[in-house]
Amino acid sequence: MNILLFDSNDIGESISVSLKLLLHLIRSTKFFIMDYFKVWIYQSNRILSSSEEEYIIKYLSNFLNTWAAHGDALKSELKILDHKFMIVQVDESQAKASGCSIDKLNQCIRDIDNHLNLDLLNRLLVSYQNTKDSQIQTVPLHIFKELIKNSEIDSQTLVYNLSVDNSLDFKTKFKLPLKDSWASIYLK
């Protein structure tokens, strides 16, 4: 079986590729799967110091190197973004994270939290980028609502979305203007 593919630069030119070759390319090329990694985001209640980041990287990397689901190793990676957000990604094309493996990840996060007191699992904290100085602020939800009500935060303020759960959404929906974000429900 052949599939006709079109070059996006010149729609008039086309190439014919066997389905077998196409499937091989899909399976062997990360480009096709990278946008569908499972993602977990944990935010700190404050900016992390370099020593805290080092501790988190060491502790979480040790965990991730042995992380498994039903005996299958989970191919994962950690990123710390803006000295505040810990992003854990899993390539679920290799093995899917199970309920037990996710519980173990959350226990690891709790251990880090207990050591550094970062409030990492508190989903009632909201992070936004201050329009005055571009600093990332993190406040409890009730204070965030008050800031909106008092016009200290406007519809263009960038808000972070911790509920994204795959790398494609992370790339496109993690940081959005308030008017386009999950928090738009609090606008008047």
mmCIF file with all atom_site columns, C-alpha atoms in Angstrom:
data_model
loop_
_atom_site.group_PDB
_atom_site.id
_atom_site.type_symbol
_atom_site.label_atom_id
_atom_site.label_alt_id
_atom_site.label_comp_id
_atom_site.label_asym_id
_atom_site.label_entity_id
_atom_site.label_seq_id
_atom_site.pdbx_PDB_ins_code
_atom_site.Cartn_x
_atom_site.Cartn_y
_atom_site.Cartn_z
_atom_site.occupancy
_atom_site.B_iso_or_equiv
_atom_site.pdbx_formal_charge
_atom_site.auth_seq_id
_atom_site.auth_comp_id
_atom_site.auth_asym_id
_atom_site.auth_atom_id
_atom_site.pdbx_PDB_model_num
ATOM 1   C CA . MET A 1 1   ? 0.000   0.000  0.000  1.00 0.00 ? 1   MET A CA 1
ATOM 2   C CA . ASN A 1 2   ? 1.265   3.476  -0.840 1.00 0.00 ? 2   ASN A CA 1
ATOM 3   C CA . ILE A 1 3   ? 0.374   6.782  0.751  1.00 0.00 ? 3   ILE A CA 1
ATOM 4   C CA . LEU A 1 4   ? 0.665   10.070 -1.057 1.00 0.00 ? 4   LEU A CA 1
ATOM 5   C CA . LEU A 1 5   ? 2.376   12.785 0.969  1.00 0.00 ? 5   LEU A CA 1
ATOM 6   C CA . PHE A 1 6   ? 2.608   16.449 0.013  1.00 0.00 ? 6   PHE A CA 1
ATOM 7   C CA . ASP A 1 7   ? 5.521   18.708 0.737  1.00 0.00 ? 7   ASP A CA 1
ATOM 8   C CA . SER A 1 8   ? 4.207   21.636 2.784  1.00 0.00 ? 8   SER A CA 1
ATOM 9   C CA . ASN A 1 9   ? 6.531   24.031 0.925  1.00 0.00 ? 9   ASN A CA 1
ATOM 10  C CA . ASP A 1 10  ? 5.359   23.042 -2.551 1.00 0.00 ? 10  ASP A CA 1
ATOM 11  C CA . ILE A 1 11  ? 1.959   21.360 -2.578 1.00 0.00 ? 11  ILE A CA 1
ATOM 12  C CA . GLY A 1 12  ? 2.412   20.555 -6.272 1.00 0.00 ? 12  GLY A CA 1
ATOM 13  C CA . GLU A 1 13  ? 5.282   18.160 -5.616 1.00 0.00 ? 13  GLU A CA 1
ATOM 14  C CA . SER A 1 14  ? 4.425   14.857 -4.017 1.00 0.00 ? 14  SER A CA 1
ATOM 15  C CA . ILE A 1 15  ? 6.170   11.703 -3.058 1.00 0.00 ? 15  ILE A CA 1
ATOM 16  C CA . SER A 1 16  ? 4.924   8.202  -2.656 1.00 0.00 ? 16  SER A CA 1
ATOM 17  C CA . VAL A 1 17  ? 6.022   6.275  0.412  1.00 0.00 ? 17  VAL A CA 1
ATOM 18  C CA . SER A 1 18  ? 5.202   2.717  1.273  1.00 0.00 ? 18  SER A CA 1
ATOM 19  C CA . LEU A 1 19  ? 3.055   2.282  4.372  1.00 0.00 ? 19  LEU A CA 1
ATOM 20  C CA . LYS A 1 20  ? 5.692   -0.012 5.825  1.00 0.00 ? 20  LYS A CA 1
ATOM 21  C CA . LEU A 1 21  ? 8.376   2.677  5.543  1.00 0.00 ? 21  LEU A CA 1
ATOM 22  C CA . LEU A 1 22  ? 6.028   5.330  6.920  1.00 0.00 ? 22  LEU A CA 1
ATOM 23  C CA . LEU A 1 23  ? 5.212   3.192  9.970  1.00 0.00 ? 23  LEU A CA 1
ATOM 24  C CA . HIS A 1 24  ? 8.923   2.578  10.517 1.00 0.00 ? 24  HIS A CA 1
ATOM 25  C CA . LEU A 1 25  ? 9.567   6.333  10.428 1.00 0.00 ? 25  LEU A CA 1
ATOM 26  C CA . ILE A 1 26  ? 6.749   7.014  12.883 1.00 0.00 ? 26  ILE A CA 1
ATOM 27  C CA . ARG A 1 27  ? 8.004   4.391  15.334 1.00 0.00 ? 27  ARG A CA 1
ATOM 28  C CA . SER A 1 28  ? 11.661  5.388  15.118 1.00 0.00 ? 28  SER A CA 1
ATOM 29  C CA . THR A 1 29  ? 11.356  9.179  15.099 1.00 0.00 ? 29  THR A CA 1
ATOM 30  C CA . LYS A 1 30  ? 10.766  11.043 18.364 1.00 0.00 ? 30  LYS A CA 1
ATOM 31  C CA . PHE A 1 31  ? 9.305   13.944 16.388 1.00 0.00 ? 31  PHE A CA 1
ATOM 32  C CA . PHE A 1 32  ? 6.012   12.098 16.093 1.00 0.00 ? 32  PHE A CA 1
ATOM 33  C CA . ILE A 1 33  ? 5.615   11.309 19.789 1.00 0.00 ? 33  ILE A CA 1
ATOM 34  C CA . MET A 1 34  ? 7.196   14.222 21.628 1.00 0.00 ? 34  MET A CA 1
ATOM 35  C CA . ASP A 1 35  ? 3.983   16.233 21.739 1.00 0.00 ? 35  ASP A CA 1
ATOM 36  C CA . TYR A 1 36  ? 2.195   13.466 23.587 1.00 0.00 ? 36  TYR A CA 1
ATOM 37  C CA . PHE A 1 37  ? 4.377   12.932 26.632 1.00 0.00 ? 37  PHE A CA 1
ATOM 38  C CA . LYS A 1 38  ? 2.451   12.745 29.897 1.00 0.00 ? 38  LYS A CA 1
ATOM 39  C CA . VAL A 1 39  ? 3.269   15.802 32.027 1.00 0.00 ? 39  VAL A CA 1
ATOM 40  C CA . TRP A 1 40  ? 3.007   16.625 35.725 1.00 0.00 ? 40  TRP A CA 1
ATOM 41  C CA . ILE A 1 41  ? 3.646   20.170 36.928 1.00 0.00 ? 41  ILE A CA 1
ATOM 42  C CA . TYR A 1 42  ? 4.486   21.125 40.493 1.00 0.00 ? 42  TYR A CA 1
ATOM 43  C CA . GLN A 1 43  ? 4.919   24.756 41.510 1.00 0.00 ? 43  GLN A CA 1
ATOM 44  C CA . SER A 1 44  ? 6.846   26.144 44.416 1.00 0.00 ? 44  SER A CA 1
ATOM 45  C CA . ASN A 1 45  ? 5.290   28.800 46.616 1.00 0.00 ? 45  ASN A CA 1
ATOM 46  C CA . ARG A 1 46  ? 8.428   30.879 46.049 1.00 0.00 ? 46  ARG A CA 1
ATOM 47  C CA . ILE A 1 47  ? 11.449  31.220 43.768 1.00 0.00 ? 47  ILE A CA 1
ATOM 48  C CA . LEU A 1 48  ? 13.914  28.379 44.338 1.00 0.00 ? 48  LEU A CA 1
ATOM 49  C CA . SER A 1 49  ? 17.494  29.043 45.345 1.00 0.00 ? 49  SER A CA 1
ATOM 50  C CA . SER A 1 50  ? 20.261  27.375 43.356 1.00 0.00 ? 50  SER A CA 1
ATOM 51  C CA . SER A 1 51  ? 20.966  24.988 46.246 1.00 0.00 ? 51  SER A CA 1
ATOM 52  C CA . GLU A 1 52  ? 17.265  24.048 46.403 1.00 0.00 ? 52  GLU A CA 1
ATOM 53  C CA . GLU A 1 53  ? 17.239  23.423 42.660 1.00 0.00 ? 53  GLU A CA 1
ATOM 54  C CA . GLU A 1 54  ? 20.334  21.238 42.988 1.00 0.00 ? 54  GLU A CA 1
ATOM 55  C CA . TYR A 1 55  ? 18.681  19.258 45.791 1.00 0.00 ? 55  TYR A CA 1
ATOM 56  C CA . ILE A 1 56  ? 15.480  18.790 43.771 1.00 0.00 ? 56  ILE A CA 1
ATOM 57  C CA . ILE A 1 57  ? 17.363  17.752 40.635 1.00 0.00 ? 57  ILE A CA 1
ATOM 58  C CA . LYS A 1 58  ? 19.463  15.227 42.556 1.00 0.00 ? 58  LYS A CA 1
ATOM 59  C CA . TYR A 1 59  ? 16.567  13.809 44.592 1.00 0.00 ? 59  TYR A CA 1
ATOM 60  C CA . LEU A 1 60  ? 14.063  13.636 41.748 1.00 0.00 ? 60  LEU A CA 1
ATOM 61  C CA . SER A 1 61  ? 16.620  12.355 39.225 1.00 0.00 ? 61  SER A CA 1
ATOM 62  C CA . ASN A 1 62  ? 17.495  9.490  41.575 1.00 0.00 ? 62  ASN A CA 1
ATOM 63  C CA . PHE A 1 63  ? 13.804  8.633  41.753 1.00 0.00 ? 63  PHE A CA 1
ATOM 64  C CA . LEU A 1 64  ? 13.176  8.983  38.009 1.00 0.00 ? 64  LEU A CA 1
ATOM 65  C CA . ASN A 1 65  ? 16.155  6.752  37.167 1.00 0.00 ? 65  ASN A CA 1
ATOM 66  C CA . THR A 1 66  ? 14.401  3.853  38.914 1.00 0.00 ? 66  THR A CA 1
ATOM 67  C CA . TRP A 1 67  ? 10.765  4.836  38.293 1.00 0.00 ? 67  TRP A CA 1
ATOM 68  C CA . ALA A 1 68  ? 8.726   1.990  36.859 1.00 0.00 ? 68  ALA A CA 1
ATOM 69  C CA . ALA A 1 69  ? 5.130   0.932  36.250 1.00 0.00 ? 69  ALA A CA 1
ATOM 70  C CA . HIS A 1 70  ? 4.353   -2.763 36.642 1.00 0.00 ? 70  HIS A CA 1
ATOM 71  C CA . GLY A 1 71  ? 8.052   -3.568 36.223 1.00 0.00 ? 71  GLY A CA 1
ATOM 72  C CA . ASP A 1 72  ? 8.479   -1.494 33.055 1.00 0.00 ? 72  ASP A CA 1
ATOM 73  C CA . ALA A 1 73  ? 10.927  1.406  33.291 1.00 0.00 ? 73  ALA A CA 1
ATOM 74  C CA . LEU A 1 74  ? 9.342   4.797  32.681 1.00 0.00 ? 74  LEU A CA 1
ATOM 75  C CA . LYS A 1 75  ? 11.374  6.930  30.286 1.00 0.00 ? 75  LYS A CA 1
ATOM 76  C CA . SER A 1 76  ? 11.118  10.296 31.980 1.00 0.00 ? 76  SER A CA 1
ATOM 77  C CA . GLU A 1 77  ? 12.816  13.622 32.411 1.00 0.00 ? 77  GLU A CA 1
ATOM 78  C CA . LEU A 1 78  ? 12.734  16.569 34.757 1.00 0.00 ? 78  LEU A CA 1
ATOM 79  C CA . LYS A 1 79  ? 12.885  20.265 33.976 1.00 0.00 ? 79  LYS A CA 1
ATOM 80  C CA . ILE A 1 80  ? 12.875  23.176 36.394 1.00 0.00 ? 80  ILE A CA 1
ATOM 81  C CA . LEU A 1 81  ? 11.403  26.235 34.747 1.00 0.00 ? 81  LEU A CA 1
ATOM 82  C CA . ASP A 1 82  ? 11.744  29.838 35.931 1.00 0.00 ? 82  ASP A CA 1
ATOM 83  C CA . HIS A 1 83  ? 13.217  28.665 39.274 1.00 0.00 ? 83  HIS A CA 1
ATOM 84  C CA . LYS A 1 84  ? 9.662   27.775 40.298 1.00 0.00 ? 84  LYS A CA 1
ATOM 85  C CA . PHE A 1 85  ? 8.015   25.005 38.276 1.00 0.00 ? 85  PHE A CA 1
ATOM 86  C CA . MET A 1 86  ? 9.069   21.355 38.301 1.00 0.00 ? 86  MET A CA 1
ATOM 87  C CA . ILE A 1 87  ? 7.950   19.569 35.157 1.00 0.00 ? 87  ILE A CA 1
ATOM 88  C CA . VAL A 1 88  ? 8.127   15.778 34.979 1.00 0.00 ? 88  VAL A CA 1
ATOM 89  C CA . GLN A 1 89  ? 7.541   14.207 31.547 1.00 0.00 ? 89  GLN A CA 1
ATOM 90  C CA . VAL A 1 90  ? 7.034   10.541 30.672 1.00 0.00 ? 90  VAL A CA 1
ATOM 91  C CA . ASP A 1 91  ? 7.257   9.086  27.187 1.00 0.00 ? 91  ASP A CA 1
ATOM 92  C CA . GLU A 1 92  ? 4.202   6.841  27.385 1.00 0.00 ? 92  GLU A CA 1
ATOM 93  C CA . SER A 1 93  ? 4.943   5.275  24.010 1.00 0.00 ? 93  SER A CA 1
ATOM 94  C CA . GLN A 1 94  ? 7.485   3.161  25.918 1.00 0.00 ? 94  GLN A CA 1
ATOM 95  C CA . ALA A 1 95  ? 5.417   2.388  29.046 1.00 0.00 ? 95  ALA A CA 1
ATOM 96  C CA . LYS A 1 96  ? 2.409   4.106  30.608 1.00 0.00 ? 96  LYS A CA 1
ATOM 97  C CA . ALA A 1 97  ? 2.495   5.476  34.134 1.00 0.00 ? 97  ALA A CA 1
ATOM 98  C CA . SER A 1 98  ? 0.142   3.515  36.383 1.00 0.00 ? 98  SER A CA 1
ATOM 99  C CA . GLY A 1 99  ? -1.793  4.667  39.439 1.00 0.00 ? 99  GLY A CA 1
ATOM 100 C CA . CYS A 1 100 ? 0.819   3.150  41.747 1.00 0.00 ? 100 CYS A CA 1
ATOM 101 C CA . SER A 1 101 ? 3.714   4.745  39.849 1.00 0.00 ? 101 SER A CA 1
ATOM 102 C CA . ILE A 1 102 ? 2.003   8.155  39.980 1.00 0.00 ? 102 ILE A CA 1
ATOM 103 C CA . ASP A 1 103 ? 1.463   7.689  43.728 1.00 0.00 ? 103 ASP A CA 1
ATOM 104 C CA . LYS A 1 104 ? 5.204   7.025  44.072 1.00 0.00 ? 104 LYS A CA 1
ATOM 105 C CA . LEU A 1 105 ? 5.993   10.207 42.133 1.00 0.00 ? 105 LEU A CA 1
ATOM 106 C CA . ASN A 1 106 ? 3.696   12.202 44.401 1.00 0.00 ? 106 ASN A CA 1
ATOM 107 C CA . GLN A 1 107 ? 5.342   10.634 47.469 1.00 0.00 ? 107 GLN A CA 1
ATOM 108 C CA . CYS A 1 108 ? 8.724   11.730 46.127 1.00 0.00 ? 108 CYS A CA 1
ATOM 109 C CA . ILE A 1 109 ? 7.338   15.255 45.658 1.00 0.00 ? 109 ILE A CA 1
ATOM 110 C CA . ARG A 1 110 ? 5.965   15.171 49.241 1.00 0.00 ? 110 ARG A CA 1
ATOM 111 C CA . ASP A 1 111 ? 9.423   14.143 50.502 1.00 0.00 ? 111 ASP A CA 1
ATOM 112 C CA . ILE A 1 112 ? 10.993  17.113 48.704 1.00 0.00 ? 112 ILE A CA 1
ATOM 113 C CA . ASP A 1 113 ? 8.247   19.373 50.029 1.00 0.00 ? 113 ASP A CA 1
ATOM 114 C CA . ASN A 1 114 ? 8.761   18.175 53.608 1.00 0.00 ? 114 ASN A CA 1
ATOM 115 C CA . HIS A 1 115 ? 12.479  18.903 53.320 1.00 0.00 ? 115 HIS A CA 1
ATOM 116 C CA . LEU A 1 116 ? 12.222  22.324 51.617 1.00 0.00 ? 116 LEU A CA 1
ATOM 117 C CA . ASN A 1 117 ? 8.739   23.543 52.650 1.00 0.00 ? 117 ASN A CA 1
ATOM 118 C CA . LEU A 1 118 ? 7.638   24.583 49.136 1.00 0.00 ? 118 LEU A CA 1
ATOM 119 C CA . ASP A 1 119 ? 3.897   23.771 49.202 1.00 0.00 ? 119 ASP A CA 1
ATOM 120 C CA . LEU A 1 120 ? 4.342   21.768 45.971 1.00 0.00 ? 120 LEU A CA 1
ATOM 121 C CA . LEU A 1 121 ? 1.008   19.932 46.081 1.00 0.00 ? 121 LEU A CA 1
ATOM 122 C CA . ASN A 1 122 ? -1.158  22.932 46.964 1.00 0.00 ? 122 ASN A CA 1
ATOM 123 C CA . ARG A 1 123 ? -3.434  23.389 43.936 1.00 0.00 ? 123 ARG A CA 1
ATOM 124 C CA . LEU A 1 124 ? -5.085  26.437 45.516 1.00 0.00 ? 124 LEU A CA 1
ATOM 125 C CA . LEU A 1 125 ? -2.027  28.557 44.771 1.00 0.00 ? 125 LEU A CA 1
ATOM 126 C CA . VAL A 1 126 ? -2.072  30.591 41.566 1.00 0.00 ? 126 VAL A CA 1
ATOM 127 C CA . SER A 1 127 ? 1.015   31.794 39.725 1.00 0.00 ? 127 SER A CA 1
ATOM 128 C CA . TYR A 1 128 ? 0.922   34.755 37.394 1.00 0.00 ? 128 TYR A CA 1
ATOM 129 C CA . GLN A 1 129 ? 3.459   37.034 35.756 1.00 0.00 ? 129 GLN A CA 1
ATOM 130 C CA . ASN A 1 130 ? 3.334   40.521 37.188 1.00 0.00 ? 130 ASN A CA 1
ATOM 131 C CA . THR A 1 131 ? 2.902   43.017 34.336 1.00 0.00 ? 131 THR A CA 1
ATOM 132 C CA . LYS A 1 132 ? 4.837   45.739 36.186 1.00 0.00 ? 132 LYS A CA 1
ATOM 133 C CA . ASP A 1 133 ? 8.133   43.901 36.606 1.00 0.00 ? 133 ASP A CA 1
ATOM 134 C CA . SER A 1 134 ? 7.597   40.559 34.797 1.00 0.00 ? 134 SER A CA 1
ATOM 135 C CA . GLN A 1 135 ? 8.224   38.681 38.041 1.00 0.00 ? 135 GLN A CA 1
ATOM 136 C CA . ILE A 1 136 ? 6.277   35.504 38.694 1.00 0.00 ? 136 ILE A CA 1
ATOM 137 C CA . GLN A 1 137 ? 4.036   35.856 41.720 1.00 0.00 ? 137 GLN A CA 1
ATOM 138 C CA . THR A 1 138 ? 2.305   33.010 43.546 1.00 0.00 ? 138 THR A CA 1
ATOM 139 C CA . VAL A 1 139 ? -0.684  33.728 45.759 1.00 0.00 ? 139 VAL A CA 1
ATOM 140 C CA . PRO A 1 140 ? -3.609  31.805 47.251 1.00 0.00 ? 140 PRO A CA 1
ATOM 141 C CA . LEU A 1 141 ? -6.657  31.650 44.971 1.00 0.00 ? 141 LEU A CA 1
ATOM 142 C CA . HIS A 1 142 ? -8.771  33.914 47.206 1.00 0.00 ? 142 HIS A CA 1
ATOM 143 C CA . ILE A 1 143 ? -6.101  36.643 47.012 1.00 0.00 ? 143 ILE A CA 1
ATOM 144 C CA . PHE A 1 144 ? -5.818  36.169 43.244 1.00 0.00 ? 144 PHE A CA 1
ATOM 145 C CA . LYS A 1 145 ? -9.582  36.780 42.941 1.00 0.00 ? 145 LYS A CA 1
ATOM 146 C CA . GLU A 1 146 ? -9.226  39.953 45.033 1.00 0.00 ? 146 GLU A CA 1
ATOM 147 C CA . LEU A 1 147 ? -6.377  41.187 42.826 1.00 0.00 ? 147 LEU A CA 1
ATOM 148 C CA . ILE A 1 148 ? -8.639  40.793 39.794 1.00 0.00 ? 148 ILE A CA 1
ATOM 149 C CA . LYS A 1 149 ? -11.566 42.450 41.556 1.00 0.00 ? 149 LYS A CA 1
ATOM 150 C CA . ASN A 1 150 ? -9.341  45.405 42.539 1.00 0.00 ? 150 ASN A CA 1
ATOM 151 C CA . SER A 1 151 ? -7.969  45.668 38.962 1.00 0.00 ? 151 SER A CA 1
ATOM 152 C CA . GLU A 1 152 ? -4.423  44.913 40.128 1.00 0.00 ? 152 GLU A CA 1
ATOM 153 C CA . ILE A 1 153 ? -4.430  42.058 37.623 1.00 0.00 ? 153 ILE A CA 1
ATOM 154 C CA . ASP A 1 154 ? -5.943  42.615 34.186 1.00 0.00 ? 154 ASP A CA 1
ATOM 155 C CA . SER A 1 155 ? -7.074  40.401 31.327 1.00 0.00 ? 155 SER A CA 1
ATOM 156 C CA . GLN A 1 156 ? -3.583  40.473 29.746 1.00 0.00 ? 156 GLN A CA 1
ATOM 157 C CA . THR A 1 157 ? -1.766  39.245 32.857 1.00 0.00 ? 157 THR A CA 1
ATOM 158 C CA . LEU A 1 158 ? -0.096  35.917 32.105 1.00 0.00 ? 158 LEU A CA 1
ATOM 159 C CA . VAL A 1 159 ? -1.460  33.059 34.216 1.00 0.00 ? 159 VAL A CA 1
ATOM 160 C CA . TYR A 1 160 ? 0.080   29.593 34.619 1.00 0.00 ? 160 TYR A CA 1
ATOM 161 C CA . ASN A 1 161 ? -2.014  26.468 34.114 1.00 0.00 ? 161 ASN A CA 1
ATOM 162 C CA . LEU A 1 162 ? -0.899  23.544 36.273 1.00 0.00 ? 162 LEU A CA 1
ATOM 163 C CA . SER A 1 163 ? -3.617  21.256 34.931 1.00 0.00 ? 163 SER A CA 1
ATOM 164 C CA . VAL A 1 164 ? -2.004  20.636 31.536 1.00 0.00 ? 164 VAL A CA 1
ATOM 165 C CA . ASP A 1 165 ? -1.202  16.946 31.366 1.00 0.00 ? 165 ASP A CA 1
ATOM 166 C CA . ASN A 1 166 ? 0.643   16.430 28.089 1.00 0.00 ? 166 ASN A CA 1
ATOM 167 C CA . SER A 1 167 ? 3.590   18.123 26.441 1.00 0.00 ? 167 SER A CA 1
ATOM 168 C CA . LEU A 1 168 ? 1.574   19.565 23.547 1.00 0.00 ? 168 LEU A CA 1
ATOM 169 C CA . ASP A 1 169 ? -0.762  21.374 25.956 1.00 0.00 ? 169 ASP A CA 1
ATOM 170 C CA . PHE A 1 170 ? 2.267   22.379 28.005 1.00 0.00 ? 170 PHE A CA 1
ATOM 171 C CA . LYS A 1 171 ? 3.754   24.096 24.952 1.00 0.00 ? 171 LYS A CA 1
ATOM 172 C CA . THR A 1 172 ? 0.514   25.876 24.044 1.00 0.00 ? 172 THR A CA 1
ATOM 173 C CA . LYS A 1 173 ? -1.539  26.318 27.238 1.00 0.00 ? 173 LYS A CA 1
ATOM 174 C CA . PHE A 1 174 ? 0.836   26.456 30.213 1.00 0.00 ? 174 PHE A CA 1
ATOM 175 C CA . LYS A 1 175 ? 1.118   30.260 30.223 1.00 0.00 ? 175 LYS A CA 1
ATOM 176 C CA . LEU A 1 176 ? -1.753  32.286 28.779 1.00 0.00 ? 176 LEU A CA 1
ATOM 177 C CA . PRO A 1 177 ? -3.253  35.755 29.166 1.00 0.00 ? 177 PRO A CA 1
ATOM 178 C CA . LEU A 1 178 ? -5.845  35.710 31.945 1.00 0.00 ? 178 LEU A CA 1
ATOM 179 C CA . LYS A 1 179 ? -8.677  36.290 29.440 1.00 0.00 ? 179 LYS A CA 1
ATOM 180 C CA . ASP A 1 180 ? -7.740  33.035 27.629 1.00 0.00 ? 180 ASP A CA 1
ATOM 181 C CA . SER A 1 181 ? -6.868  30.984 30.701 1.00 0.00 ? 181 SER A CA 1
ATOM 182 C CA . TRP A 1 182 ? -8.695  28.741 33.142 1.00 0.00 ? 182 TRP A CA 1
ATOM 183 C CA . ALA A 1 183 ? -8.932  31.787 35.462 1.00 0.00 ? 183 ALA A CA 1
ATOM 184 C CA . SER A 1 184 ? -10.999 33.843 32.996 1.00 0.00 ? 184 SER A CA 1
ATOM 185 C CA . ILE A 1 185 ? -14.086 32.806 34.989 1.00 0.00 ? 185 ILE A CA 1
ATOM 186 C CA . TYR A 1 186 ? -13.006 35.353 37.619 1.00 0.00 ? 186 TYR A CA 1
ATOM 187 C CA . LEU A 1 187 ? -13.103 38.316 35.230 1.00 0.00 ? 187 LEU A CA 1
ATOM 188 C CA . LYS A 1 188 ? -16.096 40.647 35.620 1.00 0.00 ? 188 LYS A CA 1
#
